[in-house]
Short mmCIF file of C-alpha atoms in Angstrom, two decimals:
data_model
loop_
_atom_site.label_atom_id
_atom_site.label_comp_id
_atom_site.label_asym_id
_atom_site.label_seq_id
_atom_site.Cartn_x
_atom_site.Cartn_y
_atom_site.Cartn_z
CA GLU A 20 90.46 43.04 -0.05
CA VAL A 21 89.44 46.30 1.56
CA GLN A 22 89.80 46.18 5.33
CA LEU A 23 88.80 48.96 7.69
CA VAL A 24 89.13 48.55 11.44
CA GLU A 25 87.75 51.22 13.77
CA SER A 26 88.86 51.70 17.35
CA GLY A 27 88.74 54.23 20.15
CA GLY A 28 85.09 54.06 21.14
CA GLY A 29 83.91 53.79 24.71
CA LEU A 30 81.87 55.34 27.49
CA VAL A 31 82.35 59.07 28.00
CA GLN A 32 80.52 61.67 30.05
CA PRO A 33 78.61 64.50 28.40
CA GLY A 34 81.01 67.27 27.50
CA GLY A 35 83.90 64.84 27.19
CA SER A 36 86.13 63.92 24.27
CA LEU A 37 87.13 60.84 22.33
CA ARG A 38 89.37 60.17 19.37
CA LEU A 39 88.34 57.46 16.96
CA SER A 40 90.77 55.76 14.60
CA CYS A 41 90.27 53.73 11.45
CA ALA A 42 93.11 51.53 10.23
CA ALA A 43 92.95 50.80 6.52
CA SER A 44 94.55 47.98 4.55
CA GLY A 45 94.12 46.11 1.29
CA PHE A 46 94.06 49.23 -0.88
CA THR A 47 96.04 52.39 -1.57
CA PHE A 48 94.65 54.49 1.27
CA SER A 49 96.23 57.73 0.03
CA SER A 50 94.21 57.52 -3.20
CA TYR A 51 90.76 57.52 -1.61
CA SER A 52 88.49 60.01 0.07
CA MET A 53 87.11 58.68 3.34
CA ASN A 54 84.03 59.18 5.46
CA TRP A 55 82.65 58.66 8.94
CA VAL A 56 79.06 57.44 9.20
CA ARG A 57 77.20 56.72 12.43
CA GLN A 58 74.19 54.76 13.54
CA ALA A 59 72.43 55.35 16.83
CA PRO A 60 71.20 52.17 18.55
CA GLY A 61 68.20 50.82 16.67
CA LYS A 62 68.17 53.79 14.31
CA GLY A 63 69.14 54.61 10.74
CA LEU A 64 72.36 55.78 9.14
CA GLU A 65 73.74 59.31 9.43
CA TRP A 66 76.69 60.69 7.49
CA VAL A 67 79.11 62.52 9.80
CA SER A 68 82.15 63.74 7.88
CA TYR A 69 84.16 63.50 4.66
CA ILE A 70 87.80 64.09 3.83
CA THR A 71 89.50 64.01 0.45
CA SER A 72 92.52 61.81 -0.25
CA ASN A 73 95.00 64.61 0.45
CA GLY A 74 93.01 66.12 3.33
CA ASN A 75 92.48 69.42 1.56
CA THR A 76 88.68 69.30 1.47
CA ILE A 77 86.60 68.45 4.52
CA TYR A 78 82.87 68.51 5.18
CA TYR A 79 80.79 67.91 8.28
CA ALA A 80 77.17 67.27 9.07
CA ASP A 81 75.59 70.27 10.78
CA SER A 82 74.97 68.12 13.87
CA VAL A 83 78.72 67.80 14.53
CA LYS A 84 80.16 70.93 12.96
CA GLY A 85 82.41 72.83 15.38
CA ARG A 86 82.71 69.84 17.71
CA PHE A 87 84.20 67.05 15.57
CA THR A 88 87.40 67.13 13.51
CA ILE A 89 88.25 64.62 10.80
CA SER A 90 91.86 64.02 9.81
CA ARG A 91 94.06 61.41 8.20
CA ASP A 92 97.65 60.22 8.14
CA ASN A 93 98.38 58.65 4.77
CA ALA A 94 101.79 57.45 5.93
CA LYS A 95 100.02 55.39 8.62
CA ASN A 96 97.03 54.40 6.46
CA SER A 97 94.78 55.83 9.14
CA LEU A 98 91.69 57.99 9.43
CA TYR A 99 90.71 59.81 12.62
CA LEU A 100 87.73 61.55 14.19
CA GLN A 101 88.36 63.83 17.14
CA MET A 102 85.09 64.27 18.99
CA ASN A 103 84.78 67.08 21.56
CA SER A 104 81.87 68.45 23.59
CA LEU A 105 80.09 65.12 23.29
CA ARG A 106 76.34 64.94 23.81
CA ALA A 107 73.97 62.10 24.57
CA GLU A 108 72.70 62.27 21.00
CA ASP A 109 76.22 61.41 19.75
CA THR A 110 75.77 57.91 21.15
CA ALA A 111 76.15 55.62 18.15
CA LEU A 112 78.16 53.01 16.35
CA TYR A 113 80.71 54.91 14.25
CA TYR A 114 81.79 53.44 10.93
CA CYS A 115 84.53 54.53 8.61
CA ALA A 116 83.65 54.04 4.96
CA ARG A 117 85.41 54.12 1.62
CA GLY A 118 83.81 54.78 -1.73
CA LEU A 119 84.10 53.17 -5.08
CA THR A 120 87.00 54.09 -7.32
CA GLY A 121 85.81 57.28 -8.98
CA ASP A 122 82.76 57.65 -6.71
CA PRO A 123 83.77 58.61 -3.17
CA LEU A 124 80.21 58.67 -1.87
CA ALA A 125 79.03 55.20 -2.93
CA TRP A 126 80.43 53.35 0.05
CA VAL A 127 81.62 49.89 -0.82
CA GLY A 128 84.07 49.44 2.06
CA TRP A 129 82.93 49.58 5.69
CA GLY A 130 84.48 48.67 8.99
CA GLN A 131 82.60 46.86 11.75
CA GLY A 132 82.25 50.09 13.69
CA THR A 133 83.25 51.33 17.12
CA LEU A 134 80.62 52.12 19.74
CA VAL A 135 80.55 55.52 21.42
CA THR A 136 78.30 55.90 24.45
CA VAL A 137 77.81 59.35 25.96
CA SER A 138 76.27 59.07 29.38
CA SER A 139 76.78 60.21 32.95
CA GLU B 2 68.93 69.30 2.65
CA VAL B 3 67.42 66.53 0.55
CA VAL B 4 64.96 64.44 2.53
CA LEU B 5 64.45 60.84 1.45
CA THR B 6 61.30 58.93 2.34
CA GLN B 7 61.01 55.17 1.95
CA SER B 8 57.96 52.98 1.65
CA PRO B 9 56.73 50.71 2.91
CA ALA B 10 58.32 50.80 6.35
CA THR B 11 58.03 47.03 6.59
CA LEU B 12 57.51 44.38 3.94
CA SER B 13 56.65 40.79 4.76
CA LEU B 14 56.88 38.35 1.85
CA SER B 15 57.52 34.69 1.16
CA PRO B 16 60.60 33.21 -0.54
CA GLY B 17 60.32 33.46 -4.31
CA GLU B 18 58.07 36.51 -4.22
CA ARG B 19 58.98 39.84 -5.75
CA ALA B 20 59.81 42.77 -3.45
CA THR B 21 59.39 46.37 -4.56
CA LEU B 22 60.90 49.06 -2.33
CA SER B 23 60.35 52.76 -2.97
CA CYS B 24 62.50 55.80 -2.22
CA ARG B 25 61.29 59.33 -2.89
CA ALA B 26 63.43 62.48 -2.71
CA SER B 27 62.21 65.92 -1.65
CA GLN B 28 63.95 67.38 -4.71
CA SER B 29 65.66 65.96 -7.75
CA VAL B 30 68.82 63.97 -7.07
CA SER B 31 69.32 63.11 -10.75
CA SER B 32 70.62 59.51 -10.73
CA TYR B 33 72.85 59.93 -7.66
CA LEU B 34 70.94 57.42 -5.60
CA ALA B 35 72.34 54.30 -3.94
CA TRP B 36 70.80 51.38 -2.09
CA TYR B 37 72.32 49.58 0.87
CA GLN B 38 71.38 46.37 2.65
CA GLN B 39 72.04 46.01 6.37
CA LYS B 40 71.64 42.81 8.36
CA PRO B 41 71.65 42.77 12.18
CA GLY B 42 75.11 43.21 13.65
CA GLN B 43 76.67 43.96 10.27
CA PRO B 44 77.71 47.15 8.51
CA PRO B 45 75.74 48.26 5.47
CA ARG B 46 76.50 46.65 2.14
CA LEU B 47 76.34 48.60 -1.10
CA LEU B 48 73.86 47.01 -3.52
CA ILE B 49 73.14 49.62 -6.18
CA TYR B 50 74.79 52.93 -7.09
CA ASP B 51 73.84 55.62 -9.56
CA ALA B 52 70.26 54.36 -9.35
CA LEU B 53 70.71 51.24 -11.47
CA ASN B 54 74.29 49.91 -11.30
CA ARG B 55 74.82 46.76 -9.28
CA ALA B 56 77.90 46.76 -7.10
CA THR B 57 80.45 43.98 -7.41
CA ASP B 58 79.23 40.51 -6.36
CA ILE B 59 75.63 41.62 -5.91
CA PRO B 60 73.22 38.98 -7.23
CA ALA B 61 71.26 39.76 -10.36
CA ARG B 62 67.95 39.44 -8.50
CA PHE B 63 68.64 42.94 -7.14
CA SER B 64 67.89 45.77 -9.55
CA GLY B 65 67.42 49.51 -9.29
CA SER B 66 65.49 51.99 -11.36
CA GLY B 67 64.34 55.59 -11.38
CA SER B 68 65.70 59.09 -11.66
CA GLY B 69 64.87 62.55 -10.39
CA THR B 70 62.75 62.06 -7.30
CA ASP B 71 61.35 58.53 -7.55
CA PHE B 72 63.41 55.37 -7.25
CA THR B 73 62.76 51.67 -6.84
CA LEU B 74 64.76 48.73 -5.60
CA THR B 75 63.38 45.43 -6.84
CA ILE B 76 64.29 42.01 -5.54
CA SER B 77 62.93 39.74 -8.24
CA SER B 78 62.73 36.49 -6.27
CA LEU B 79 63.29 36.70 -2.55
CA GLU B 80 65.76 34.42 -0.82
CA PRO B 81 65.75 33.82 2.95
CA GLU B 82 69.08 35.68 3.24
CA ASP B 83 67.46 38.86 1.87
CA SER B 84 65.89 39.52 5.24
CA ALA B 85 67.40 42.90 6.16
CA VAL B 86 66.85 46.63 6.34
CA TYR B 87 67.32 48.48 3.05
CA TYR B 88 68.38 52.12 2.94
CA CYS B 89 68.48 54.56 0.06
CA GLN B 90 71.13 57.30 0.02
CA GLN B 91 71.49 60.43 -2.09
CA ARG B 92 74.73 62.19 -2.96
CA HIS B 93 73.59 64.72 -5.53
CA ASN B 94 73.02 67.77 -3.35
CA TRP B 95 75.68 67.42 -0.71
CA PRO B 96 76.84 68.03 1.91
CA PRO B 97 75.06 66.51 3.56
CA VAL B 98 74.81 63.04 2.14
CA THR B 99 71.43 61.83 3.36
CA PHE B 100 69.75 58.49 3.90
CA GLY B 101 66.16 57.37 3.95
CA PRO B 102 64.74 55.86 7.15
CA GLY B 103 64.89 52.33 5.77
CA THR B 104 62.54 49.54 4.74
CA LYS B 105 62.61 46.35 6.76
CA VAL B 106 62.12 43.23 4.65
CA HIS B 107 60.88 40.18 6.51
CA ILE B 108 60.87 36.79 4.86
CA LYS B 109 57.95 34.65 6.02
#
């Protein structure tokens, strides 16, 4: 069974930084591309970032480009999101998500999310 | 960026009724359209991918159709547990992957 557990969220001041982690189990993590998706309180879903299985290809939403960095450690079965220069509009529940075998963008595996609140 | 619009914003129906949810893309996304269900306090759940393929363990009452710019999610006979927000998502012209704003289904 696919299990994804996010951590690292919390309250941070505008301009601050946080590093989110996603611990994966129940599947061969190194074989799958991974994504971060966020959801502001009471709002819809927004894709944040994508990384291929070997980390060689990375994409970001324009809203986070230059501020967020996605990475992974396949030896530790972990996905990360380094978030710098945080803004109030980054306040959201952050999910890591895994796609179907052969379809990395149809997200069948989701964690429960970790909440990031950017406020002074 | 492909913009997805969903209609209606809210749907209120009784158990056993048929629900028809629409998703329209600002440009063709071929068949690269998925549907997700999200209940309060839960992460999204993949229902349909590639416009018409049900994900594993999704009941047969959920079906998807369409291609190009117009897509439909049909719930053939509503159950009380189908109360949720439903999102469409495109992955044809990406990045970015984009979502529609959602349709809230309320079971009377």
